[in-house]
Coordinates of C-alpha atoms in Angstrom, one line a residue:
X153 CA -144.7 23.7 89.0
X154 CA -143.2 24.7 92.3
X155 CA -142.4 20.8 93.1
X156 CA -140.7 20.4 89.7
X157 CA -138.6 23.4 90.5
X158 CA -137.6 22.6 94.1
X159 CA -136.1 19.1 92.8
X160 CA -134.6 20.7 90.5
X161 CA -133.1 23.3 93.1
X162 CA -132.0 20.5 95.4
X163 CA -130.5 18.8 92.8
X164 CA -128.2 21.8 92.3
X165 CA -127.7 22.4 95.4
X166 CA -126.3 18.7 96.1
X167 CA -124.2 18.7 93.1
X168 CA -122.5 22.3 94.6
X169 CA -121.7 20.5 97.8
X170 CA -120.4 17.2 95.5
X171 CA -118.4 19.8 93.7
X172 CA -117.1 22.0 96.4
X173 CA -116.2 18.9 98.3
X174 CA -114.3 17.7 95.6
X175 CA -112.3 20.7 94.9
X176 CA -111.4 21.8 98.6
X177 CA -108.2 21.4 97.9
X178 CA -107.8 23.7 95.1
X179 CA -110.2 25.9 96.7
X180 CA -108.0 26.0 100.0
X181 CA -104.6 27.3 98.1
X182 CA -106.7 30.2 96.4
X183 CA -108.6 30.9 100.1
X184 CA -105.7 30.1 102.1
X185 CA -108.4 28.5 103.9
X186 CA -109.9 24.3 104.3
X187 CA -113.4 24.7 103.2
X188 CA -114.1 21.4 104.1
X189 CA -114.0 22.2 108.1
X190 CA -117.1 24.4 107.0
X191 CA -118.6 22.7 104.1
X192 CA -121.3 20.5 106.1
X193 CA -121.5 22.5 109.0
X194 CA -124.9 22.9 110.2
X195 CA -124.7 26.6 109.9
X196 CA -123.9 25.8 106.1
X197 CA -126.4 23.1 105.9
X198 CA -128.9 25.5 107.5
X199 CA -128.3 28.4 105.1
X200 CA -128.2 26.3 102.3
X201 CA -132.0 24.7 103.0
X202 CA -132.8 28.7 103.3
X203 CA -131.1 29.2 99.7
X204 CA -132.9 26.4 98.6
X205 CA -136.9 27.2 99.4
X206 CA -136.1 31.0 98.6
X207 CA -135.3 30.0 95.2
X208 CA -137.9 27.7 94.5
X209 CA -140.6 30.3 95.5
X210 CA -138.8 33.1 93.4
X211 CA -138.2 30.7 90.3
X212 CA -141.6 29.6 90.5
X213 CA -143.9 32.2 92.2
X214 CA -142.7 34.3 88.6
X215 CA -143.9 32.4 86.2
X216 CA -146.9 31.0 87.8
X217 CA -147.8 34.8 88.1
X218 CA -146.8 35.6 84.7
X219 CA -149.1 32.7 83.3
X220 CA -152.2 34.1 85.4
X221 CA -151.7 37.0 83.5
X222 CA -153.0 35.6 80.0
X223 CA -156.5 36.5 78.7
X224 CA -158.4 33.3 77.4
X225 CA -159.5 35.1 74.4
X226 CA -155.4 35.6 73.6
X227 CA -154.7 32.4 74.2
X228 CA -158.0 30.8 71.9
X229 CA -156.8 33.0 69.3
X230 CA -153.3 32.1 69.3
X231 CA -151.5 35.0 71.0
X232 CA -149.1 33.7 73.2
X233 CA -146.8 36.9 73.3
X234 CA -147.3 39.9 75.3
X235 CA -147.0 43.4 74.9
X236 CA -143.3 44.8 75.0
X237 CA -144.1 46.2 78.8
X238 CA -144.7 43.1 80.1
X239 CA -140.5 42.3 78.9
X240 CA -139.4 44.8 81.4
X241 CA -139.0 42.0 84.5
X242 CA -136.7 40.2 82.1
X243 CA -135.2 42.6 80.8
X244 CA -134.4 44.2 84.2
X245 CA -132.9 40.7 85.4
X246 CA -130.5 40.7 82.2
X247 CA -129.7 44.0 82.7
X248 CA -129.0 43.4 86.4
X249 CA -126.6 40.2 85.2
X250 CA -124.8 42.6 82.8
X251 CA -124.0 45.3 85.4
X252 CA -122.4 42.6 87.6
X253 CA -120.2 41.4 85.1
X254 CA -118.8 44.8 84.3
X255 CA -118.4 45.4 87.7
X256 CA -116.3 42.3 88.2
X257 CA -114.4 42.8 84.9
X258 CA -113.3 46.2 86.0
X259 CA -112.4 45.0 89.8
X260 CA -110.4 42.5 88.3
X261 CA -108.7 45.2 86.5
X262 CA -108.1 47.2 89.5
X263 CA -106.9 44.8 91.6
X264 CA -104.0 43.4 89.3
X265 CA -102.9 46.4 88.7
X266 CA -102.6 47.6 92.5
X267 CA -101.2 44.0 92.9
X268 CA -98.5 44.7 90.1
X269 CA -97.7 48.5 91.7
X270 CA -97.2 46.9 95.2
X271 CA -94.5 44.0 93.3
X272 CA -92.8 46.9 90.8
X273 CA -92.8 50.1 93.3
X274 CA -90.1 50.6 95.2
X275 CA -90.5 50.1 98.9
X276 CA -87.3 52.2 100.1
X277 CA -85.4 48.4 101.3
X278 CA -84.5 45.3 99.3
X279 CA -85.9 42.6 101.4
X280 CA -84.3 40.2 98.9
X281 CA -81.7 38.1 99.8
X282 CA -82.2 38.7 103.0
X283 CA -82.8 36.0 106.3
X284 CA -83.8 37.2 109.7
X285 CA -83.1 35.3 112.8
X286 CA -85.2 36.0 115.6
X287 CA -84.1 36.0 118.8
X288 CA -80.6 35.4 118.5
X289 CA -79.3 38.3 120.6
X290 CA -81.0 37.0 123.9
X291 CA -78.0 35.0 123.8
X292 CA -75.7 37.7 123.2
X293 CA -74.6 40.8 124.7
X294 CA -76.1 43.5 122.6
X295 CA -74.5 46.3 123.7
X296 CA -72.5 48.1 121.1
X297 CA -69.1 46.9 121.2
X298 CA -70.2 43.3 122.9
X299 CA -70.1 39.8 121.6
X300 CA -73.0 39.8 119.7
X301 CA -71.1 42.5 117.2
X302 CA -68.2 39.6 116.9
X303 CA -71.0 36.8 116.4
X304 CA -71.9 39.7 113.0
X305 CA -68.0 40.0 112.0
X306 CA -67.3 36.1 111.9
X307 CA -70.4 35.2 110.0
X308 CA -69.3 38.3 107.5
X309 CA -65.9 36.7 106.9
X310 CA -68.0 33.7 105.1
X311 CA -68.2 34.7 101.3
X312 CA -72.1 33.3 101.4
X313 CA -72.5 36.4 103.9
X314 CA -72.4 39.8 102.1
X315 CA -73.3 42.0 105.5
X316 CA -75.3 41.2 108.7
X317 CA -76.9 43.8 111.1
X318 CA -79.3 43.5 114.2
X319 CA -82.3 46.4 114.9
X320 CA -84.9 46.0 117.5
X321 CA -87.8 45.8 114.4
X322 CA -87.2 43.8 111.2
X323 CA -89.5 45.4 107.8
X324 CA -92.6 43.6 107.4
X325 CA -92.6 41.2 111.0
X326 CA -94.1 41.8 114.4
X327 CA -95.0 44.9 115.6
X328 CA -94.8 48.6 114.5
X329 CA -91.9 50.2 116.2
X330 CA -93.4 52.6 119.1
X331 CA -93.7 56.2 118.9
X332 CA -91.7 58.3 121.5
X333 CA -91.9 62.2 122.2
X334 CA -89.3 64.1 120.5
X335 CA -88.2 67.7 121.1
X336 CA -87.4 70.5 117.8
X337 CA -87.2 74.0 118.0
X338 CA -89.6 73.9 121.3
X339 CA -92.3 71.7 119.6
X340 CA -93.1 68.0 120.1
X341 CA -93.7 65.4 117.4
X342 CA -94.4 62.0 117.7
X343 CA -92.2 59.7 115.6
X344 CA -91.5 56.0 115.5
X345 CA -88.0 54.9 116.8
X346 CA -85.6 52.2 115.9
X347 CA -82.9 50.8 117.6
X348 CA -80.2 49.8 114.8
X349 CA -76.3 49.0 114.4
X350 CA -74.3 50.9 111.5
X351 CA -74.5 48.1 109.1
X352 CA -78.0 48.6 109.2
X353 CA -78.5 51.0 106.5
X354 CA -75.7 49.3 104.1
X355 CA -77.8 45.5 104.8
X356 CA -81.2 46.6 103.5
X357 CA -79.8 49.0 100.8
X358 CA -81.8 51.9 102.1
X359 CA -80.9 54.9 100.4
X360 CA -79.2 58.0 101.7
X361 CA -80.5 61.5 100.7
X362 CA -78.1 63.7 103.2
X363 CA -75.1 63.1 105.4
X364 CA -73.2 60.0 106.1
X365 CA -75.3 57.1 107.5
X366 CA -72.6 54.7 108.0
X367 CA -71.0 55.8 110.9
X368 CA -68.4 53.0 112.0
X369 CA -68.8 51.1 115.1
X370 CA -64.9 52.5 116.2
X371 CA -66.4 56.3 116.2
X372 CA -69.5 55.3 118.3
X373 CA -67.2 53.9 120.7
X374 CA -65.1 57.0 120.5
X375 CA -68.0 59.1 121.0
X376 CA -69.5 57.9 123.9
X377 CA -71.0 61.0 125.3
X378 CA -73.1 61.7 122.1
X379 CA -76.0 60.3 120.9
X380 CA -76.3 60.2 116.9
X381 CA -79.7 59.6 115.4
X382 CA -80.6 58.9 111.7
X383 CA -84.2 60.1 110.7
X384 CA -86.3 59.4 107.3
X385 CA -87.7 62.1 104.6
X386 CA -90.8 61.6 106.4
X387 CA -89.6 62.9 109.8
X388 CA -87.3 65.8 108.1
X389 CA -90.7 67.0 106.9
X390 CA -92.5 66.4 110.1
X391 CA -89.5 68.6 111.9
X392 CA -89.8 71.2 108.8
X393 CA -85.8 71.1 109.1
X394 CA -84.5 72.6 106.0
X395 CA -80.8 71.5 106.5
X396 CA -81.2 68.7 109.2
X397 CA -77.0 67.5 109.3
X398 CA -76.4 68.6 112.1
X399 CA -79.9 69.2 113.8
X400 CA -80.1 68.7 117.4
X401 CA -83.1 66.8 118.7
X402 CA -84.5 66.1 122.0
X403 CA -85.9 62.6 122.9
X404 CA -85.6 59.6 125.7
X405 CA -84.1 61.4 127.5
X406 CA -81.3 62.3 125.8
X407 CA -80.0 65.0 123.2
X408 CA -79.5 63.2 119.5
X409 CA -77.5 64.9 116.8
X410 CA -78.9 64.0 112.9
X411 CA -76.1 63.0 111.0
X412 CA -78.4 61.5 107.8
X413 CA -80.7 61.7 106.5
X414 CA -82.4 58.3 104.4
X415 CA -85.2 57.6 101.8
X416 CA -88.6 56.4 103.6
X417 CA -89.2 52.8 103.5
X418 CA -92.6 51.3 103.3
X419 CA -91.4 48.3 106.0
X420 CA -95.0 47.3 106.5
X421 CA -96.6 47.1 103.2
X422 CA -98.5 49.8 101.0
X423 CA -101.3 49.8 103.7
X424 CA -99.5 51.9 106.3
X425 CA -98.4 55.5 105.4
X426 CA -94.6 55.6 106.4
X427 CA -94.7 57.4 109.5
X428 CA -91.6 60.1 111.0
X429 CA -88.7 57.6 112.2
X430 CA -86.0 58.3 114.3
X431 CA -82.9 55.5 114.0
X432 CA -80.6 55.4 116.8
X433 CA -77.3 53.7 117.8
X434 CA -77.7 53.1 121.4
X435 CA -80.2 51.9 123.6
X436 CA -81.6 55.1 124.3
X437 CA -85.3 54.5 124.1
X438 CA -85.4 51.5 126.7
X439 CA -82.9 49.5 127.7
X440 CA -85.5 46.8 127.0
X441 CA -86.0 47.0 123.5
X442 CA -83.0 44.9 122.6
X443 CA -81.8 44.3 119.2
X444 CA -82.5 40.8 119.6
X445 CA -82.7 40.3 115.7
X446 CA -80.3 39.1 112.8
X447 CA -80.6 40.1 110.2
X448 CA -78.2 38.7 107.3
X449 CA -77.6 39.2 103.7
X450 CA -76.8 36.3 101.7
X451 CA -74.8 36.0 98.3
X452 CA -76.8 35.2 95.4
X453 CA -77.5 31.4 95.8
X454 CA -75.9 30.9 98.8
X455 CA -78.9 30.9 100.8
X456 CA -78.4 27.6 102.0
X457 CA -74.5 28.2 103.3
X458 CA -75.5 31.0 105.1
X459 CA -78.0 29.4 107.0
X460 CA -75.4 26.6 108.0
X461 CA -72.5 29.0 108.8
X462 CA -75.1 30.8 111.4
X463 CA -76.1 27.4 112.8
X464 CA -72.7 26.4 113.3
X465 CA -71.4 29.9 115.0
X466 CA -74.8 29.9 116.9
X467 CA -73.8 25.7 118.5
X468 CA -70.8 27.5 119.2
X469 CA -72.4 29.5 122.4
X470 CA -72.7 27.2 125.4
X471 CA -76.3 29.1 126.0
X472 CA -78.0 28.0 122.9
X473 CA -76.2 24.9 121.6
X474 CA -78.7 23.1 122.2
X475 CA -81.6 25.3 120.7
X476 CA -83.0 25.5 117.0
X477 CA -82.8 28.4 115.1
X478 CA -85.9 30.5 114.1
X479 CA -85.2 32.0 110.4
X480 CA -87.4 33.7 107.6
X481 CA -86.6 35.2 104.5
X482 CA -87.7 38.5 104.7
X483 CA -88.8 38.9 101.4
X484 CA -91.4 36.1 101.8
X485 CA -92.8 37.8 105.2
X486 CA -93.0 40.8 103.5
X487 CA -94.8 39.5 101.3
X488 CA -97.4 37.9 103.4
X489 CA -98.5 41.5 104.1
X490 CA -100.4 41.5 101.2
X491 CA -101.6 38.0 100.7
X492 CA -105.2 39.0 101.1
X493 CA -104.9 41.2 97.9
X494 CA -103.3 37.9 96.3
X495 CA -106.4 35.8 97.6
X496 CA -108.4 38.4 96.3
X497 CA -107.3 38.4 92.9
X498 CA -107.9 35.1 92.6
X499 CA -111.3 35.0 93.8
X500 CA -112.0 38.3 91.4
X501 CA -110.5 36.3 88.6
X502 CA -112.9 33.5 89.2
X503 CA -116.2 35.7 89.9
X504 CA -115.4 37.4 86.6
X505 CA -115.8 34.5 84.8
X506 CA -118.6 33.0 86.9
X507 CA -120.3 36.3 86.2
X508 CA -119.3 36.2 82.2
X509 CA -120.5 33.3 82.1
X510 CA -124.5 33.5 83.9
X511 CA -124.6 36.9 81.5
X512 CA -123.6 35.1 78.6
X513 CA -126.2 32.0 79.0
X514 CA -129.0 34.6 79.9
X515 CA -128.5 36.7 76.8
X516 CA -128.2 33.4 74.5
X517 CA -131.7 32.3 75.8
X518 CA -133.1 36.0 75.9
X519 CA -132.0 36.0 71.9
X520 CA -133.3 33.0 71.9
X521 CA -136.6 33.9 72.9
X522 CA -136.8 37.3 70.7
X523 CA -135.9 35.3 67.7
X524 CA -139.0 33.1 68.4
X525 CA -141.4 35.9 69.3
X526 CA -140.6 38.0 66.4
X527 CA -140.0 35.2 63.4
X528 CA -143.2 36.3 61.8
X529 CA -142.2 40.0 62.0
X530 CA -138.6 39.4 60.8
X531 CA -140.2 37.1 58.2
X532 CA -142.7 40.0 56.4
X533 CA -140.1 42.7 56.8
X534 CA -137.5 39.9 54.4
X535 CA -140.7 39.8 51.7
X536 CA -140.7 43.8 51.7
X537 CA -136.9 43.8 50.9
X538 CA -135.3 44.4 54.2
X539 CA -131.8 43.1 54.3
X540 CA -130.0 40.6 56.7
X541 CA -128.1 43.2 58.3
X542 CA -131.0 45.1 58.5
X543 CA -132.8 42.0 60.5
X544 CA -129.6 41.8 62.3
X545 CA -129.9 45.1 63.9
X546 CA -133.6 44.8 64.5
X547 CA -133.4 41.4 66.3
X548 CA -130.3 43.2 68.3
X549 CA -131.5 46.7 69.2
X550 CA -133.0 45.3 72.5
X551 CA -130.0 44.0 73.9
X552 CA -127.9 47.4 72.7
X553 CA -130.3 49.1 75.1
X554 CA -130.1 46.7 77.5
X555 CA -126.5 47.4 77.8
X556 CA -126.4 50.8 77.6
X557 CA -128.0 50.8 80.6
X558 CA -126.1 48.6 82.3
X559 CA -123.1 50.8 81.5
X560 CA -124.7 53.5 83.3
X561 CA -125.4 51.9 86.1
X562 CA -122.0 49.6 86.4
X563 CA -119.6 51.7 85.8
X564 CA -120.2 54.9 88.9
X565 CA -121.0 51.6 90.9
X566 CA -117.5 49.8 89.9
X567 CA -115.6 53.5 90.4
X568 CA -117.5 53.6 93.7
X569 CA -116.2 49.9 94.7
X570 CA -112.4 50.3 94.0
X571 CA -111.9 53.8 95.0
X572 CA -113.3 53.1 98.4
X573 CA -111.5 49.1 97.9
X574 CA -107.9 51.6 97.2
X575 CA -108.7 54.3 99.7
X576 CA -107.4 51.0 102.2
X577 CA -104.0 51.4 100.8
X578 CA -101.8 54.4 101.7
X579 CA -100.3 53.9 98.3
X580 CA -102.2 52.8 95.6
X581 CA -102.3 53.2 91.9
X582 CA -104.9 56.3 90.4
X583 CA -108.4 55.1 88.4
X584 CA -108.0 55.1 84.4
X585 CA -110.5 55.8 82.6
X586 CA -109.5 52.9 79.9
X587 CA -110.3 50.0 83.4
X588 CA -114.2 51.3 82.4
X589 CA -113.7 50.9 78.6
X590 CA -111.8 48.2 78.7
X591 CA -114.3 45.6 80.9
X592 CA -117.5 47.6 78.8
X593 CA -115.3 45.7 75.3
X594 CA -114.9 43.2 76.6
X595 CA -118.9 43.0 77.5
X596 CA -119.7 44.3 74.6
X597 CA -117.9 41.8 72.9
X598 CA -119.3 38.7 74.4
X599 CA -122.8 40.4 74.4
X600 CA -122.1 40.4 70.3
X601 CA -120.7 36.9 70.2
X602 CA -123.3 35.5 72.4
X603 CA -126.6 36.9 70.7
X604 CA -125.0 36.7 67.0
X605 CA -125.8 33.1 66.2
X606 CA -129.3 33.3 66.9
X607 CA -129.6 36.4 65.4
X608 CA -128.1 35.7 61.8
X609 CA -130.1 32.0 62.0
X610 CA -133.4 33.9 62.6
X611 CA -132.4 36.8 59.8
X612 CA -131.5 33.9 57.4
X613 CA -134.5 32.3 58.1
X614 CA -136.9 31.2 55.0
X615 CA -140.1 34.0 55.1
X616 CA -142.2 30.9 53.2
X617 CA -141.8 28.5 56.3
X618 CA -142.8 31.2 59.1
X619 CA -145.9 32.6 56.9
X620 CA -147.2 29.8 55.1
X621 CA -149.7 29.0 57.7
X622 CA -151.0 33.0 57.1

């Protein structure tokens, strides 16, 4: 027996290799990953053999000891069936296969709708529209009134160019912006700062809650003894400031005024809380964090123009001529932030099925199986009068229990899995009730569906031809 089921186990296994080989490239878009550099391995090759023999002695050590487990006498008198005890192995594995598909179903739930929260919510910016340019103001002078503010005006008098602006960190690429020591009311707080220009705000659409954010370039200029800073909700609560216009706070050395005050913007994805920021106008916290990066907003379909006119103004400077540009849309790398979640979907998609699917084919032999043990029963109880539906439910009760408990035991496991699979996300949608319900349906359904055929065949089933040999 355990030869017969170790070819067959090989067999498998080779035909999983043929398959996965043959699909690595479908398999690489929903991974983001080439299988193939993995796929014959010997680590892979090694833990497949070990797949291999531990299934062969599990499928086969079973039944071997379930057949020990027969009396002679049963089987000389024609008793092939056991006791309903001896069911519980089996009925533990279906149950087992049932819990996993609920689980799945309700993670696949869970993790489109945190997926279609992250797309709908609004992040605080409008990364649409919107091309970055990195670098570009190595080759300018970035200080506020030099030529790298001219290199902004003439690409803004090109109507594919609604507004550009330049900051020292662009939403959703490279680093975090670093945290500096700033000075309220005699406390220190620790709050992220970002070097911007004043078409910052107006580029990225980030909303203002208090004050004026768009302080011209002309009044900077004027102003050249104070320092103006910007800061988010975040950081007006962090200061407990009840009126902040007008707030003086301490920090790089300098003494910063708030004129704004603007809505928090989740820059690097639904991950990261939105930590205390501090916006500033100058270079006041290091004269080497230079805002090295352009950032321009495009008119709707002009994309392509925009990109040119910057190309063409950037051959214009005799230091980079001769050097290609380095451009993303910013909606796209913001959207790599979560492409995990995106994988993840996909491979939670496919698992559901997959898992549908083994609990499916186990319950159709399971019903299978009852039907056969119990065709004599089901055939006396038709003689005394009982009625199909009456069979029906008989034949069925076993797998109603059986998913029962599987209900009981998938669905605190599946609230266990997301909530600690959401507690990653800073924001994240809250666990309904109707995720459970929904993926137990569905479960239901398919458990209905799947066992039904056999059922109604056995309950329809002539008494005459199952007792005629009584």
């Amino acid at each position: 027996m355990l030869i017969e089921v170790l070819i067959l186990t090989v067999i498998a296994a080779s035909l999983s290799l043929i398959a996965l080989a043959i699909s690595g490239n479908i398999l690489q878009k929903w991974f983001n990953d080439d299988l193939k550099n993995y796929l014959f391995s010997h680590k892979t090759l090694f833990q497949l053999s070990l797949a291999v023999v531990a299934t062969t002695l599990l499928s086969g050590i079973y039944p071997a000891i379930v057949l020990s487990g027969y009396k002679t006498i049963h089987l000389l008198k024609g008793s092939f069936t056991k006791t309903a005890q001896k069911f519980t192995f089996r009925n533990a594995l279906l149950t087992f296969q049932v819990v996993f598909a609920i689980v799945f179903i309700v993670g696949m739930l869970v993790v489109q709708q945190q997926i279609k929260y992250i797309r709908d919510t609004d992040k605080g910016f409008e990364p649409e529209q919107i091309i970055s340019f990195n670098g570009i103001g190595l080759y300018y002078n970035g200080a506020i009134g030099g030529n790298f503010e001219d290199f902004q005006k003439r690409l803004m008098n090109d109507p594919s160019i609604v507004s550009a602006t330049s900051a020292t960190n662009v939403p959703g690429y490279g680093e975090r912006p670093p945290k500096k020591e700033f000075l309220s009311n005699s406390a220190k707080f620790d709050m992220e700062h970002i070097g911007i220009d004043p078409r910052y705000f107006e580029t990225l659409k980030i909303e203002k809650i208090a004050g004026e954010e768009n302080i011209s370039l002309a009044q900077i200029l004027k102003d050249s003894l104070s320092n103006y800073a910007v800061i988010n909700e975040s950081a007006a609560k962090s200061l407990g400031l009840t009126n902040p216009i007008g707030a003086k706070i301490a920090g790089c050395d300098v003494n910063f005024e708030i004129i704004a005050v603007v809505k928090d913007s989740k820059s690097y994805g639904f991950e990261n809380k939105v930590a205390p920021t501090v916006y500033s106008y100058k270079n006041e916290c290091g004269q080497r964090r230079f805002k090295i990066t352009l950032m321009v907003k495009t008119a709707s379909g002009m994309a392509d123009q925009a990109i040119k006119i910057v190309e063409k103004e950037w051959q214009k400077n005799e230091l980079s001529k001769d050097l290609p540009l380095d451009y993303r849309f910013m909606d796209q790398q913001y959207a790599s932030l979560h492409a995990k979640q995106e994988e993840m979907q996909s491979a939670f998609n496919i698992f559901s099925i997959i898992a549908v699917i083994i609990a499916a084919l186990g319950l159709f032999s399971m019903s299978a199986f009852q039907v056969t043990v119990k065709r004599k029963e089901m055939s006396v109880r038709k003689v005394l009068g009982a009625s199909i539906n009456a069979i029906f439910f008989q034949l069925n009760k076993p797998f109603f229990k059986i998913f029962g408990i599987a209900c009981l035991f998938a669905i605190p496991l599946a609230f266990l899995m997301i909530r600690s699979w959401l507690n990653n996300f800073a924001y994240h949608i809250e666990i309904q009730w109707w995720y459970f319900a929904f993926a137990a349906v569905i479960v239901f359904g398919i458990i209905l569906l799947t066992i039904s055929y056999q059922a109604i065949k056995g309950a329809k089933e002539n008494p005459v031809d199952s007792l005629r040999d009584e």
